[in-house]
Short mmCIF file of C-alpha atoms and ligand atoms in Angstrom, two decimals:
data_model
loop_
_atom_site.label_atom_id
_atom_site.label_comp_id
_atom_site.label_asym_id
_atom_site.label_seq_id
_atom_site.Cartn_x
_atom_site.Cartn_y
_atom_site.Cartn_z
CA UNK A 5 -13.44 5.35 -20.15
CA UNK A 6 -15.35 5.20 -17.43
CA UNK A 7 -12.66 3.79 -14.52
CA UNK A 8 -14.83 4.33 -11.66
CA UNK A 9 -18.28 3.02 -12.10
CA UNK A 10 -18.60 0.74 -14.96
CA UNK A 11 -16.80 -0.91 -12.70
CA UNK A 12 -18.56 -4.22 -11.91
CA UNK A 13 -18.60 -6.08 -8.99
CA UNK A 14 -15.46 -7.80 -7.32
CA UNK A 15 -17.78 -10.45 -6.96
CA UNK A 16 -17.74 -10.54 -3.23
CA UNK A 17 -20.88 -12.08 -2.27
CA UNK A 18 -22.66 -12.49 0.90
CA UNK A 19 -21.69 -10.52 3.73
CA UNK A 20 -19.44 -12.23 5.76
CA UNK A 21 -17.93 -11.01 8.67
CA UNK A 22 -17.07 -7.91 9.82
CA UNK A 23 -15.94 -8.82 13.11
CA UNK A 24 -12.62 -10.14 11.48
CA UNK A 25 -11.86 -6.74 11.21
CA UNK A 26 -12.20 -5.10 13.57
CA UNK A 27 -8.63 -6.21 14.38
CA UNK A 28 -8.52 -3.55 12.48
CA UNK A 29 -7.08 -2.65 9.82
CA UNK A 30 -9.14 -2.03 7.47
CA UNK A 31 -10.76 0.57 8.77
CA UNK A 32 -12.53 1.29 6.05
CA UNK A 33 -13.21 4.60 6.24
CA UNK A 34 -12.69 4.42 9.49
CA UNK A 35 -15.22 6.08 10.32
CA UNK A 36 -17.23 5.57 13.72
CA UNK A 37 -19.24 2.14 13.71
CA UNK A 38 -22.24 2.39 12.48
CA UNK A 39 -22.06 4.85 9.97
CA UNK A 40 -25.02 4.04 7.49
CA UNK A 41 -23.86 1.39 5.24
CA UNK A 42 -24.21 1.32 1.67
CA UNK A 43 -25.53 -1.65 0.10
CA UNK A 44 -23.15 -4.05 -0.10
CA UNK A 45 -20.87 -1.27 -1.18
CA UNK A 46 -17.87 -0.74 1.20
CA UNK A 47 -16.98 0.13 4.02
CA UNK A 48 -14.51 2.52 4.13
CA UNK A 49 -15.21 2.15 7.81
CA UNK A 50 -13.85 0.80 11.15
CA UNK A 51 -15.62 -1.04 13.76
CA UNK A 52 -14.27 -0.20 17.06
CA UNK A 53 -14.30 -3.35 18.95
CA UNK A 54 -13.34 -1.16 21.77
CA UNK A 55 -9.83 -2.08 21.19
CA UNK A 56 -8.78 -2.54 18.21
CA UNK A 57 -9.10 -1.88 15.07
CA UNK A 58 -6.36 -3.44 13.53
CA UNK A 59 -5.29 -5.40 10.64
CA UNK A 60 -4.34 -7.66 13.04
CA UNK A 61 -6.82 -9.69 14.59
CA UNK A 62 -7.00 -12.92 13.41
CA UNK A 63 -3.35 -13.46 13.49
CA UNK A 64 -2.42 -16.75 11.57
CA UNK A 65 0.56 -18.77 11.34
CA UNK A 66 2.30 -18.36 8.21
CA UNK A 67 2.59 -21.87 6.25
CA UNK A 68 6.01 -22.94 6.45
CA UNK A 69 6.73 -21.80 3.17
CA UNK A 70 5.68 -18.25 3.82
CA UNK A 71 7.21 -17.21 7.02
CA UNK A 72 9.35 -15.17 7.26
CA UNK A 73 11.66 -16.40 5.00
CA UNK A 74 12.69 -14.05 2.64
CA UNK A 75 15.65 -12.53 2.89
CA UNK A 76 17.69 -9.39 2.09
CA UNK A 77 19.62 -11.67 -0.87
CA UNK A 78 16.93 -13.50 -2.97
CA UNK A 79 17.57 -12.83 -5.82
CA UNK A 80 14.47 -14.19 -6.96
CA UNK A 81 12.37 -11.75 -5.65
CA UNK A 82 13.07 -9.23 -9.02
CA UNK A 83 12.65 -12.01 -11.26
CA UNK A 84 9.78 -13.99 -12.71
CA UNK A 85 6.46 -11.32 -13.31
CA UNK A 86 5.41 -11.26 -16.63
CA UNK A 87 2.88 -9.00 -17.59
CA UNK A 88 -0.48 -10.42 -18.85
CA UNK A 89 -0.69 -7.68 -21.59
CA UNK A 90 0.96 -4.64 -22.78
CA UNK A 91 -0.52 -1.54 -20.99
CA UNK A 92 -2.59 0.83 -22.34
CA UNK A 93 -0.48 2.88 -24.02
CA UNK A 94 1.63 0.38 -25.71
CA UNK A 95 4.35 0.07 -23.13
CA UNK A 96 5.52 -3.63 -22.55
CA UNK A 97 7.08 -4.20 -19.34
CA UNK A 98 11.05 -4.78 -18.73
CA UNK A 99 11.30 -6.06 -15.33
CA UNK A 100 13.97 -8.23 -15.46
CA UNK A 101 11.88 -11.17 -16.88
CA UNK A 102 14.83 -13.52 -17.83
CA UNK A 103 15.31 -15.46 -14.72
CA UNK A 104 18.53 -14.94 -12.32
CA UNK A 105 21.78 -15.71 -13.57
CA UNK A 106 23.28 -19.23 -11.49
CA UNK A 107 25.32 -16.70 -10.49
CA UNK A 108 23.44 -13.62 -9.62
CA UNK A 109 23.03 -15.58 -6.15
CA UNK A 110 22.51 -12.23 -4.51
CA UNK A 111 20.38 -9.96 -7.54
CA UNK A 112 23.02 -8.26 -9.18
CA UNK A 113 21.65 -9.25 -12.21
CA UNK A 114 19.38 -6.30 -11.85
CA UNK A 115 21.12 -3.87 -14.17
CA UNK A 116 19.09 -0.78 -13.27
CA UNK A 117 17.57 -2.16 -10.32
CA UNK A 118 14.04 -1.31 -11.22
CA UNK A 119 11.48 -2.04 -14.17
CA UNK A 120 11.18 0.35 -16.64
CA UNK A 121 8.01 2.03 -17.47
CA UNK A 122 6.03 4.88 -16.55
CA UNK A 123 2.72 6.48 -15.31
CA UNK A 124 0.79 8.25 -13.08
CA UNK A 125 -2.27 8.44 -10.18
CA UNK A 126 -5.17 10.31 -9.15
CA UNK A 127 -6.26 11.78 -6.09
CA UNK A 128 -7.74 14.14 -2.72
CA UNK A 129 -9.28 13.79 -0.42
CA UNK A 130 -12.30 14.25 1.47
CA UNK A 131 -13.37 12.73 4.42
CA UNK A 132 -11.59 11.81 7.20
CA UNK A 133 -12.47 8.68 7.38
CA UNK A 134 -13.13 6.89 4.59
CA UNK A 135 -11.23 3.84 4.43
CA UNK A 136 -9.14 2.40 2.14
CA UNK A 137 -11.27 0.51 0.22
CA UNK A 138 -13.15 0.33 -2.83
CA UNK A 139 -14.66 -2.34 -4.84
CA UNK A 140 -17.96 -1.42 -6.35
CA UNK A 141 -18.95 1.54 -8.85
CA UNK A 142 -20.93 3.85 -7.06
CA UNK A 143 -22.33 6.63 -7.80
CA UNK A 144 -20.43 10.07 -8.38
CA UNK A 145 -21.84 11.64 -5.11
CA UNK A 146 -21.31 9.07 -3.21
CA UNK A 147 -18.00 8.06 -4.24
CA UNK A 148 -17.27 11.80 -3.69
CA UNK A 149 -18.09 11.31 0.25
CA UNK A 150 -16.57 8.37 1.43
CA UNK A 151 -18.20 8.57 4.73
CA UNK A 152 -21.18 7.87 2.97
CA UNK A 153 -20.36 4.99 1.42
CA UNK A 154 -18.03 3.37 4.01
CA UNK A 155 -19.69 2.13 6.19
CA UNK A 156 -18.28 -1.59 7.25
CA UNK A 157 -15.80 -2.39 9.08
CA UNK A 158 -12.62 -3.25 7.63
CA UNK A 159 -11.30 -2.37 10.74
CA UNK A 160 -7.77 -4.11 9.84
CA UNK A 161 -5.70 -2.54 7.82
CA UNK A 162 -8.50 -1.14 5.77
CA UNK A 163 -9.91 1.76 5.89
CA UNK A 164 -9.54 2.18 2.07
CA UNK A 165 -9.34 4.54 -0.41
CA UNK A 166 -12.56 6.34 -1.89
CA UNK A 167 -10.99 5.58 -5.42
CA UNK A 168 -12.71 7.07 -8.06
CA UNK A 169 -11.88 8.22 -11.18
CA UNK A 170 -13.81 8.46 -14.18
CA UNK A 171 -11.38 8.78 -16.18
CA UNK A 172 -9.55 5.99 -17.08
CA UNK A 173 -9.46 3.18 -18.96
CA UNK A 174 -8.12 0.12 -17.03
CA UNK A 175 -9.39 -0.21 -13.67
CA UNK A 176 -9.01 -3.34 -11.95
CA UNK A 177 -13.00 -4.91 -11.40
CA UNK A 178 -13.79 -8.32 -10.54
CA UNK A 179 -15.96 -10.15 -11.70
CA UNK A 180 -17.31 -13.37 -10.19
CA UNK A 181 -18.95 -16.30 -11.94
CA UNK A 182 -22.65 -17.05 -10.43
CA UNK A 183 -21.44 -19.92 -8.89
CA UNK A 184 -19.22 -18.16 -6.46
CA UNK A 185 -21.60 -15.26 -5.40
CA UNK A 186 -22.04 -17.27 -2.01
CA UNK A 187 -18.66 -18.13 -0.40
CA UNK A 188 -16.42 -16.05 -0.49
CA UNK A 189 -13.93 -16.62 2.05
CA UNK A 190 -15.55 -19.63 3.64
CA UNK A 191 -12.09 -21.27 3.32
CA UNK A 192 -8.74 -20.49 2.23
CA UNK A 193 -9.13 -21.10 -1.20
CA UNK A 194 -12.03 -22.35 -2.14
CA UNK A 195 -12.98 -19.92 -4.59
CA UNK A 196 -10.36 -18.66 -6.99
CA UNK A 197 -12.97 -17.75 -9.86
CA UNK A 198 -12.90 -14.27 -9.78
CA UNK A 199 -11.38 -12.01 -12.53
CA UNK A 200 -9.48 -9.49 -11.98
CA UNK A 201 -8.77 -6.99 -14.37
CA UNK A 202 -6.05 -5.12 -14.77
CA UNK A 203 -5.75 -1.87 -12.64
CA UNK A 204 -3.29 0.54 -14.38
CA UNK A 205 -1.27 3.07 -11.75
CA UNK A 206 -0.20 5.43 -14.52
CA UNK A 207 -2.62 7.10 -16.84
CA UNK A 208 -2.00 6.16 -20.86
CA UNK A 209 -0.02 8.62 -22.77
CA UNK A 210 -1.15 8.24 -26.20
CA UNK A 211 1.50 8.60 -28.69
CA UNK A 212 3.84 9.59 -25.97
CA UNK A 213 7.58 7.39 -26.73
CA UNK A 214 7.82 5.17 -23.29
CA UNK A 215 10.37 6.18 -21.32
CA UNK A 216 12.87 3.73 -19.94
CA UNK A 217 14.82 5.18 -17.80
CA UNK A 218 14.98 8.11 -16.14
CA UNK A 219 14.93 11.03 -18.37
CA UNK A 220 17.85 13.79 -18.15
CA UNK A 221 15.48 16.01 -16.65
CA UNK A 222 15.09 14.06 -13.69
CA UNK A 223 18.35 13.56 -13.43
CA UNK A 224 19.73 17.10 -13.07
CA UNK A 225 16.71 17.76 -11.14
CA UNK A 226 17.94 14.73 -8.96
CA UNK A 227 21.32 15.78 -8.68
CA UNK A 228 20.68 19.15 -8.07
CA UNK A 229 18.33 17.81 -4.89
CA UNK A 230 21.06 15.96 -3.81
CA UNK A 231 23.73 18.65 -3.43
CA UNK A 232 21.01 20.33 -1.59
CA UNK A 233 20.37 17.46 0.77
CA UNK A 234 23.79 16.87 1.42
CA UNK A 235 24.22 20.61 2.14
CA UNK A 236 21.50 20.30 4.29
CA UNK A 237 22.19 17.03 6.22
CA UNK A 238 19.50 14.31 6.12
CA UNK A 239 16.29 15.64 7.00
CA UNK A 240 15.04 13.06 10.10
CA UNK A 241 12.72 13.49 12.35
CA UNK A 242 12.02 11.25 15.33
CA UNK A 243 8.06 11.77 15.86
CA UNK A 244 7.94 9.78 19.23
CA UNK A 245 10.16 6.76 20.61
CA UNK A 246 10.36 4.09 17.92
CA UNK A 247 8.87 6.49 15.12
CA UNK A 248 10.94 8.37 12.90
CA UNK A 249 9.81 10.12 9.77
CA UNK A 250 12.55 10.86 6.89
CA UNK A 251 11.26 13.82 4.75
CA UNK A 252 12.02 13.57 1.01
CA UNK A 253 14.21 10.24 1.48
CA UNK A 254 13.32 8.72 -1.41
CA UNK A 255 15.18 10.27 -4.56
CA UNK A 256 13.32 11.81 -7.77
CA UNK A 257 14.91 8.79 -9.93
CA UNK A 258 14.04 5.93 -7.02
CA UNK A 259 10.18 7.36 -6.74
CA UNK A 260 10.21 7.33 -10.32
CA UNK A 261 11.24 3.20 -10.28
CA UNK A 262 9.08 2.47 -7.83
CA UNK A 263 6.43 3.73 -8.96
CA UNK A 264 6.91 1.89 -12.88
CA UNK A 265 7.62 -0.99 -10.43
CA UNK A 266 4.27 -0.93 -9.17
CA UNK A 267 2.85 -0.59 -12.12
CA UNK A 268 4.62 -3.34 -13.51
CA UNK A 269 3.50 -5.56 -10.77
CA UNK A 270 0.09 -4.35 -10.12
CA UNK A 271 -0.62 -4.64 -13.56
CA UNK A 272 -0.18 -8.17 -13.54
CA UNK A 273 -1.22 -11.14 -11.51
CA UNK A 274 -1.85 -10.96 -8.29
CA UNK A 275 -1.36 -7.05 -8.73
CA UNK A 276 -3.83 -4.03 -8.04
CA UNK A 277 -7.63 -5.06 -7.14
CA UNK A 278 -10.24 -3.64 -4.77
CA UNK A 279 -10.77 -5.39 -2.14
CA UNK A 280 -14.17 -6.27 -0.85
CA UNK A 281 -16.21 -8.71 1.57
CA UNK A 282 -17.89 -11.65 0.88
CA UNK A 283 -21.09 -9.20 1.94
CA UNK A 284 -20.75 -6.97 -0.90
CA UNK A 285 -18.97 -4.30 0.42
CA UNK A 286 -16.46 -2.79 -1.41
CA UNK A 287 -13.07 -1.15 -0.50
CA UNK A 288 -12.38 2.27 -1.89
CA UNK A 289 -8.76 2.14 -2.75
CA UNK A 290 -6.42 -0.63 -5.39
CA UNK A 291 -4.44 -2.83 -3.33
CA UNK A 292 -1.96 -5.31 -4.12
CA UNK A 293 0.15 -7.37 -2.24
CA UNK A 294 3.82 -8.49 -2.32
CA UNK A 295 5.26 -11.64 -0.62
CA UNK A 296 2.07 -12.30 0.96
CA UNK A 297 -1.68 -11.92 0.64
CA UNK A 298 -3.03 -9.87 2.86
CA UNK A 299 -6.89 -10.96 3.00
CA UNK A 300 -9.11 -7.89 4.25
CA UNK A 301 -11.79 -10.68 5.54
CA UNK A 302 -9.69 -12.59 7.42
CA UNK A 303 -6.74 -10.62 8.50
CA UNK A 304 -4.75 -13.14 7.42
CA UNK A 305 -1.90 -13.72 5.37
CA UNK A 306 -1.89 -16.09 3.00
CA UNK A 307 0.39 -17.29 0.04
CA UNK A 308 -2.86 -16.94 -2.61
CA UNK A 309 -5.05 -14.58 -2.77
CA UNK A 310 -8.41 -16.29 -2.55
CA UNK A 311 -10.55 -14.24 -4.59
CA UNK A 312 -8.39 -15.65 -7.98
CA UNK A 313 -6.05 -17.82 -6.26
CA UNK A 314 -3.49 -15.52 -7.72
CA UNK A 315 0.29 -15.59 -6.34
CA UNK A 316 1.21 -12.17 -4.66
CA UNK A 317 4.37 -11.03 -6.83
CA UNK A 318 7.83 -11.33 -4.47
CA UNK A 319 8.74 -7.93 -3.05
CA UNK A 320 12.23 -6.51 -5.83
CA UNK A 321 15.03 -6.71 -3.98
CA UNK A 322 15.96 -2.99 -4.66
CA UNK A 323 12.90 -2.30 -2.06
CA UNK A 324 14.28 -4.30 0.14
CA UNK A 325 17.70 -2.55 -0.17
CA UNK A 326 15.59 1.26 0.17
CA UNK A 327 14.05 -0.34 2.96
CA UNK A 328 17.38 -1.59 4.69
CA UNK A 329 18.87 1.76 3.99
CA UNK A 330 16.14 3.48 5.65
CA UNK A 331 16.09 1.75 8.83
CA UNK A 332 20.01 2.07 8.81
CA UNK A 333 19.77 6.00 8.55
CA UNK A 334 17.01 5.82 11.33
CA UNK A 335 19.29 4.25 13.64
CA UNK A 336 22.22 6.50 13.22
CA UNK A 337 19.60 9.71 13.51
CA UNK A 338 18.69 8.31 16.88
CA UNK A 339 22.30 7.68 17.83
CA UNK A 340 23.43 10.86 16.22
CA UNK A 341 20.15 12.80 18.75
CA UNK A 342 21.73 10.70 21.09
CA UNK A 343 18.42 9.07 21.87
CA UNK A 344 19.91 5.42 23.02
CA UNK A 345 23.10 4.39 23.05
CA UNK A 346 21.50 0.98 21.39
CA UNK A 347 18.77 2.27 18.63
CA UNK A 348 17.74 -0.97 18.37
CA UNK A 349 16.25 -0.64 21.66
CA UNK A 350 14.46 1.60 20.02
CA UNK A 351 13.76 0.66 16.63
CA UNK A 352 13.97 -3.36 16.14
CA UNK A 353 15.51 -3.79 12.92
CA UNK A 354 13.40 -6.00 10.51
CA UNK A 355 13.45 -8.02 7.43
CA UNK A 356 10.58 -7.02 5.25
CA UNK A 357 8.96 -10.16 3.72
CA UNK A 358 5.49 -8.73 2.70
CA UNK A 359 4.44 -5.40 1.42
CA UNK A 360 1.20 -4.04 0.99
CA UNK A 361 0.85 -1.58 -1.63
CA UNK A 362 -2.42 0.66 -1.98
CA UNK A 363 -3.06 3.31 -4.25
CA UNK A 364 -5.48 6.17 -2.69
CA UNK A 365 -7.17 8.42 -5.34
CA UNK A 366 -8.31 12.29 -4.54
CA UNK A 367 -10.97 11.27 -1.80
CA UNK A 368 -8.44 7.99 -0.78
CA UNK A 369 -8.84 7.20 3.11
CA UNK A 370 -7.20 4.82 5.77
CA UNK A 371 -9.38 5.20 9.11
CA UNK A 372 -6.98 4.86 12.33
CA UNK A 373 -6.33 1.59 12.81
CA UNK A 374 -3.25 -0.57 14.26
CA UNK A 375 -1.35 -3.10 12.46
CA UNK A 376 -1.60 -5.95 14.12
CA UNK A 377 -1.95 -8.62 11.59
CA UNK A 378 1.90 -9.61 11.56
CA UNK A 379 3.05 -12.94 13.41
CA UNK A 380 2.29 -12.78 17.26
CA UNK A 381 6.27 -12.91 17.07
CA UNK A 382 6.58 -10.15 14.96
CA UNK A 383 4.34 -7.86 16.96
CA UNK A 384 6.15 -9.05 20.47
CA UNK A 385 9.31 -7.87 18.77
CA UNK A 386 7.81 -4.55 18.07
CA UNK A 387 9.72 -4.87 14.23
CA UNK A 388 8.99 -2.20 12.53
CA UNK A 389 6.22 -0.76 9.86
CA UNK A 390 8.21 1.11 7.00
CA UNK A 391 5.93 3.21 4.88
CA UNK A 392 7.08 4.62 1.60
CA UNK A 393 4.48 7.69 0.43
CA UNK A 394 4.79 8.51 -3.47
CA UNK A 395 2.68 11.11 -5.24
CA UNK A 396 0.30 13.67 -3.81
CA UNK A 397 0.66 14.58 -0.49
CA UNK A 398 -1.70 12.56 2.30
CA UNK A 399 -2.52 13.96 5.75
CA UNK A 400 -1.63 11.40 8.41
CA UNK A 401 -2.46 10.85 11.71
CA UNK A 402 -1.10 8.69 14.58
CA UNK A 403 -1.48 8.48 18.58
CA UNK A 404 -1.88 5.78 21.38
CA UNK A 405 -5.78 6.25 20.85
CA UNK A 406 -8.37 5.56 17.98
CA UNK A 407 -9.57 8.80 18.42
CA UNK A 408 -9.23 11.53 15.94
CA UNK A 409 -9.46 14.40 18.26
CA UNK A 410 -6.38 13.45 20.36
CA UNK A 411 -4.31 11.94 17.28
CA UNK A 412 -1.19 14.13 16.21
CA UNK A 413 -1.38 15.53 12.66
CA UNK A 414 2.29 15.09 10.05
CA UNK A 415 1.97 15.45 5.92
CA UNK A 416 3.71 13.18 4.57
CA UNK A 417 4.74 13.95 1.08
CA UNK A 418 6.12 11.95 -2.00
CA UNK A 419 9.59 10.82 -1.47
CA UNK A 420 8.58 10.67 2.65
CA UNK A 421 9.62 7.36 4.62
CA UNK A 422 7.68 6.59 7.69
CA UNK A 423 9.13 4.20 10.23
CA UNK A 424 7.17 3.42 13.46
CA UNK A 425 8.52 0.48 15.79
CA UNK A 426 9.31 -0.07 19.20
CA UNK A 427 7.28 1.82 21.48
CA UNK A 428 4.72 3.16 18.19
CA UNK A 429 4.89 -0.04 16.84
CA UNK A 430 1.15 -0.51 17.58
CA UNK A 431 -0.11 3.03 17.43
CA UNK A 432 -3.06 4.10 15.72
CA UNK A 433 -2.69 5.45 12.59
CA UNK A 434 -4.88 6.72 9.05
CA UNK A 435 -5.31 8.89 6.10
CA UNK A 436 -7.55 11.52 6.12
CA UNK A 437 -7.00 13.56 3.47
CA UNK A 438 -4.83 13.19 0.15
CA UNK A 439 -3.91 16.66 -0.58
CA UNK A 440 -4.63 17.11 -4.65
CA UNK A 441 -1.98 18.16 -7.14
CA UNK A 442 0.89 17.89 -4.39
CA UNK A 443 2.59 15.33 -6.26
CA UNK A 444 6.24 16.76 -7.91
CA UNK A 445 6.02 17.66 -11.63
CA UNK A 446 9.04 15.60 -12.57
CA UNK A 447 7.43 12.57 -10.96
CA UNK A 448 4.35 13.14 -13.08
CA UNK A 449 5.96 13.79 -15.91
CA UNK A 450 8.21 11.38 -15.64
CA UNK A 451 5.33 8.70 -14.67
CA UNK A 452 2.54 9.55 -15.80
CA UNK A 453 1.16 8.57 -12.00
CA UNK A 454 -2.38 8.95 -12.35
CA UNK A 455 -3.33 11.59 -9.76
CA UNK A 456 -3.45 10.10 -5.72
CA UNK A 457 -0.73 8.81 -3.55
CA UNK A 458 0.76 4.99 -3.83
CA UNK A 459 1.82 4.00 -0.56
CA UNK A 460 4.35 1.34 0.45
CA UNK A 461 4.02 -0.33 4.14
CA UNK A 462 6.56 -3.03 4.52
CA UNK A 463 6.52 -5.33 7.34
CA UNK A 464 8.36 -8.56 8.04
CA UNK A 465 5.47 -11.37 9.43
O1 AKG B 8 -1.08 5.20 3.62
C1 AKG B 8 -0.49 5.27 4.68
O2 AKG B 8 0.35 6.15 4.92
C2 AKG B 8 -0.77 4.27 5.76
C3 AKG B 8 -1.07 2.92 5.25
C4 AKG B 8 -1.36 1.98 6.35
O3 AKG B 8 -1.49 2.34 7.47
C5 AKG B 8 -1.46 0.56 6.07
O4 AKG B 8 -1.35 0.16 4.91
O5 AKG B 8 -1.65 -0.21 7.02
FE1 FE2 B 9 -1.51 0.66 8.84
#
């Protein structure tokens, strides 16, 4: 099927305003203002507003419901998504969909901790720049250059994703009655009539028995990896004050959760879509949010999404426990390299109650932007950005300056955790390149991840 183009419109009408963007985030292709613009296609671009580019602009207070409320115990954050429909290939979904227990007051109800499914990603990765975004089927050689397509400024947190892939079957498209072509985002949620279909993270495997668990072969592999680590000592590396990067972190068996997780949720309501402005322009990358809604043409977050008024699925608790672990280890690296005798000087600890979830395929893009969207409280704190990579391999930069030339170069690889805080909490940051067929075998196998990189950024508002 023809994932990629067929694709119809998210619906987005009417151009709307770039400006809210250039907060930056996303930076949809990041790629210097002005690059030529595609009709009312995307804008995997960013809009230097000379400084920002962030996702953070238009900060907004939280309603009192959302803020930052969640915490490392609810229970209720693993509970409650239902898929709409099977998947593709059959496969129901088994995340935990009987509610909490009246006395699984703190999640252990969660037997394996994650859903069980599988599937798999596409990717790689052209242009630096190219944003994260992607709404609108374009055409193959344009969708193979993201620079020439992104051209908007999504300066936020965007920067999408050139996704493209012609290959498969469900791809999340929106469609918008006739009705609602003209005002998108004029208010919060005002227009809720968009459809979104399902995006599907994994590719189908025809005939293929769906694997519940993780299969022996992962776990030897896993075990085997973790002798290995443990031989080795934790792999940490402290990139600058406040950012630490923790190669392979993430187990074989946990990548492999999170990433039928994802599907799971994105799958669902309120799960993967491509994001697009009220303009036209389309994102070129699946997003989904967790906790909150992160709205590309506002910068806000929001407790619906506004396009289909749909209610972003609660973060599971087991990422919040990865996520908790990870900052722990990142604390006693910097007290084990004797960096502070108080790490949380360093690196604020935080309570993750949002996650935004984007899936980059091959020619997938985030331009540098800064995250800046989080409460004014949040960002004065410095807490944290924790970023989870899963699949292929992406080529990240970061520095204290949107500009490419100057910005320091790491790959971060499936199974990578990312941490910047403190002092790099508001560094500049993007995708340009998604390395193609980097991903590891067993993850693929195990998945079925279409080919591309799913990427995890939690932050607590
Ligand atoms: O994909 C990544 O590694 C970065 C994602 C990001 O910067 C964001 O979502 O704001
Ligand atoms: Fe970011």
């Amino acid at each position: 099927m023809n994932r990629g183009r067929g694709r119809t419109t998210n619906g987005y009408s009417g151009r709307g305003g770039r400006s809210w963007r250039s907060g930056g985030y996303f930076d949809h292709g990041r790629s210097p203002v002005g690059a030529e613009r595609h009709s009312g296609e995307d804008s995997c671009y960013y809009q230097d507003d000379g400084m920002s580019q962030s996702r953070g602009r238009h900060l907004q207070k939280m309603s009192p419901a959302s803020g930052s409320s969640y915490s490392k115990h609810d229970s209720t954050a693993a509970f409650g998504y239902k898929p709409k429909k099977p998947f593709p290939d059959g496969t129901g979904l088994k995340w935990q969909n009987d509610p909490p227990q009246a006395s699984d007051t703190s999640g252990a109800v969660l037997k394996d901790d994650f859903p069980s499914l599988s599937c798999q990603l596409d990717s790689k990765g052209s242009q630096p720049y190219a944003g994260r975004t992607q709404v609108e089927p374009l055409p193959v050689e344009e969708t193979e250059n993201c620079a020439s397509v992104l051209h908007h400024d999504f300066s936020r947190r965007v920067n999408f994703s050139c996704l493209q892939d012609e290959s498969e079957p469900s791809e999340s498209s929106q469609k918008m009655s006739p009705q609602n072509s003209a005002g998108f985002g004029d208010s919060v949620h005002t227009e809720c009539q968009v459809v979104v279909d399902p995006f599907d993270i994994c590719l189908s495997k025809a005939g293929t028995p769906v694997m519940l668990k993780p299969s022996l072969l992962v776990k030897n592999r896993e075990k085997r990896n973790e002798i290995k680590r443990s031989m080795e000592g934790q792999n940490g590396i402290v990139l600058r004050s406040g950012m630490v990067l923790l190669k392979k972190y993430l187990s074989l068996s946990d990548q492999v959760k999170i990433v039928k997780a994802c599907r799971e949720l994105g799958f669902g309501s309120g799960g993967f879509y491509q994001p697009g402005y009220r303009d036209g322009a389309k994102l070129h990358l699946k997003m989904m949010c967790l906790g909150k809604n992160w709205d590309p043409e506002t910068g806000n977050y929001e407790d619906l999404r506004p396009i289909d008024c749909a209610v972003p699925p609660h973060i599971p608790r087991e990422f919040y426990l990865l996520v908790e672990k990870a900052i722990k280890d990142s604390h006693a690296l910097l007290q084990q390299k004797a960096i502070a005798s108080h790490v949380e000087d360093i690196l604020p600890w935080m309570s993750p109650n949002i996650c935004i979830v984007n899936f980059y395929s091959a020619s997938g893009r985030l331009g540098l932007h800064q995250d800046r969207d989080e409460s004014p409280e949040s960002l004065h704190k410095r807490l944290p950005v924790v970023s989870f990579s899963i699949g292929d391999s992406a080529e990240f930069l970061y520095g204290d300056q949107r500009d490419v030339d100057k910005a320091e170069k790491v790959e971060l690889e499936s199974g990578d955790v990312l941490i910047f805080g403190g002092n790099s909490r508001h560094i500049f940051h993007g995708v340009t390149a998604i390395k193609q067929n980097t991903a590891p075998r067993a993850l693929v196998d195990e998945t079925n991840l279409r080919p591309g990189r799913l990427n995890l950024t939690f932050r607590e508002y």
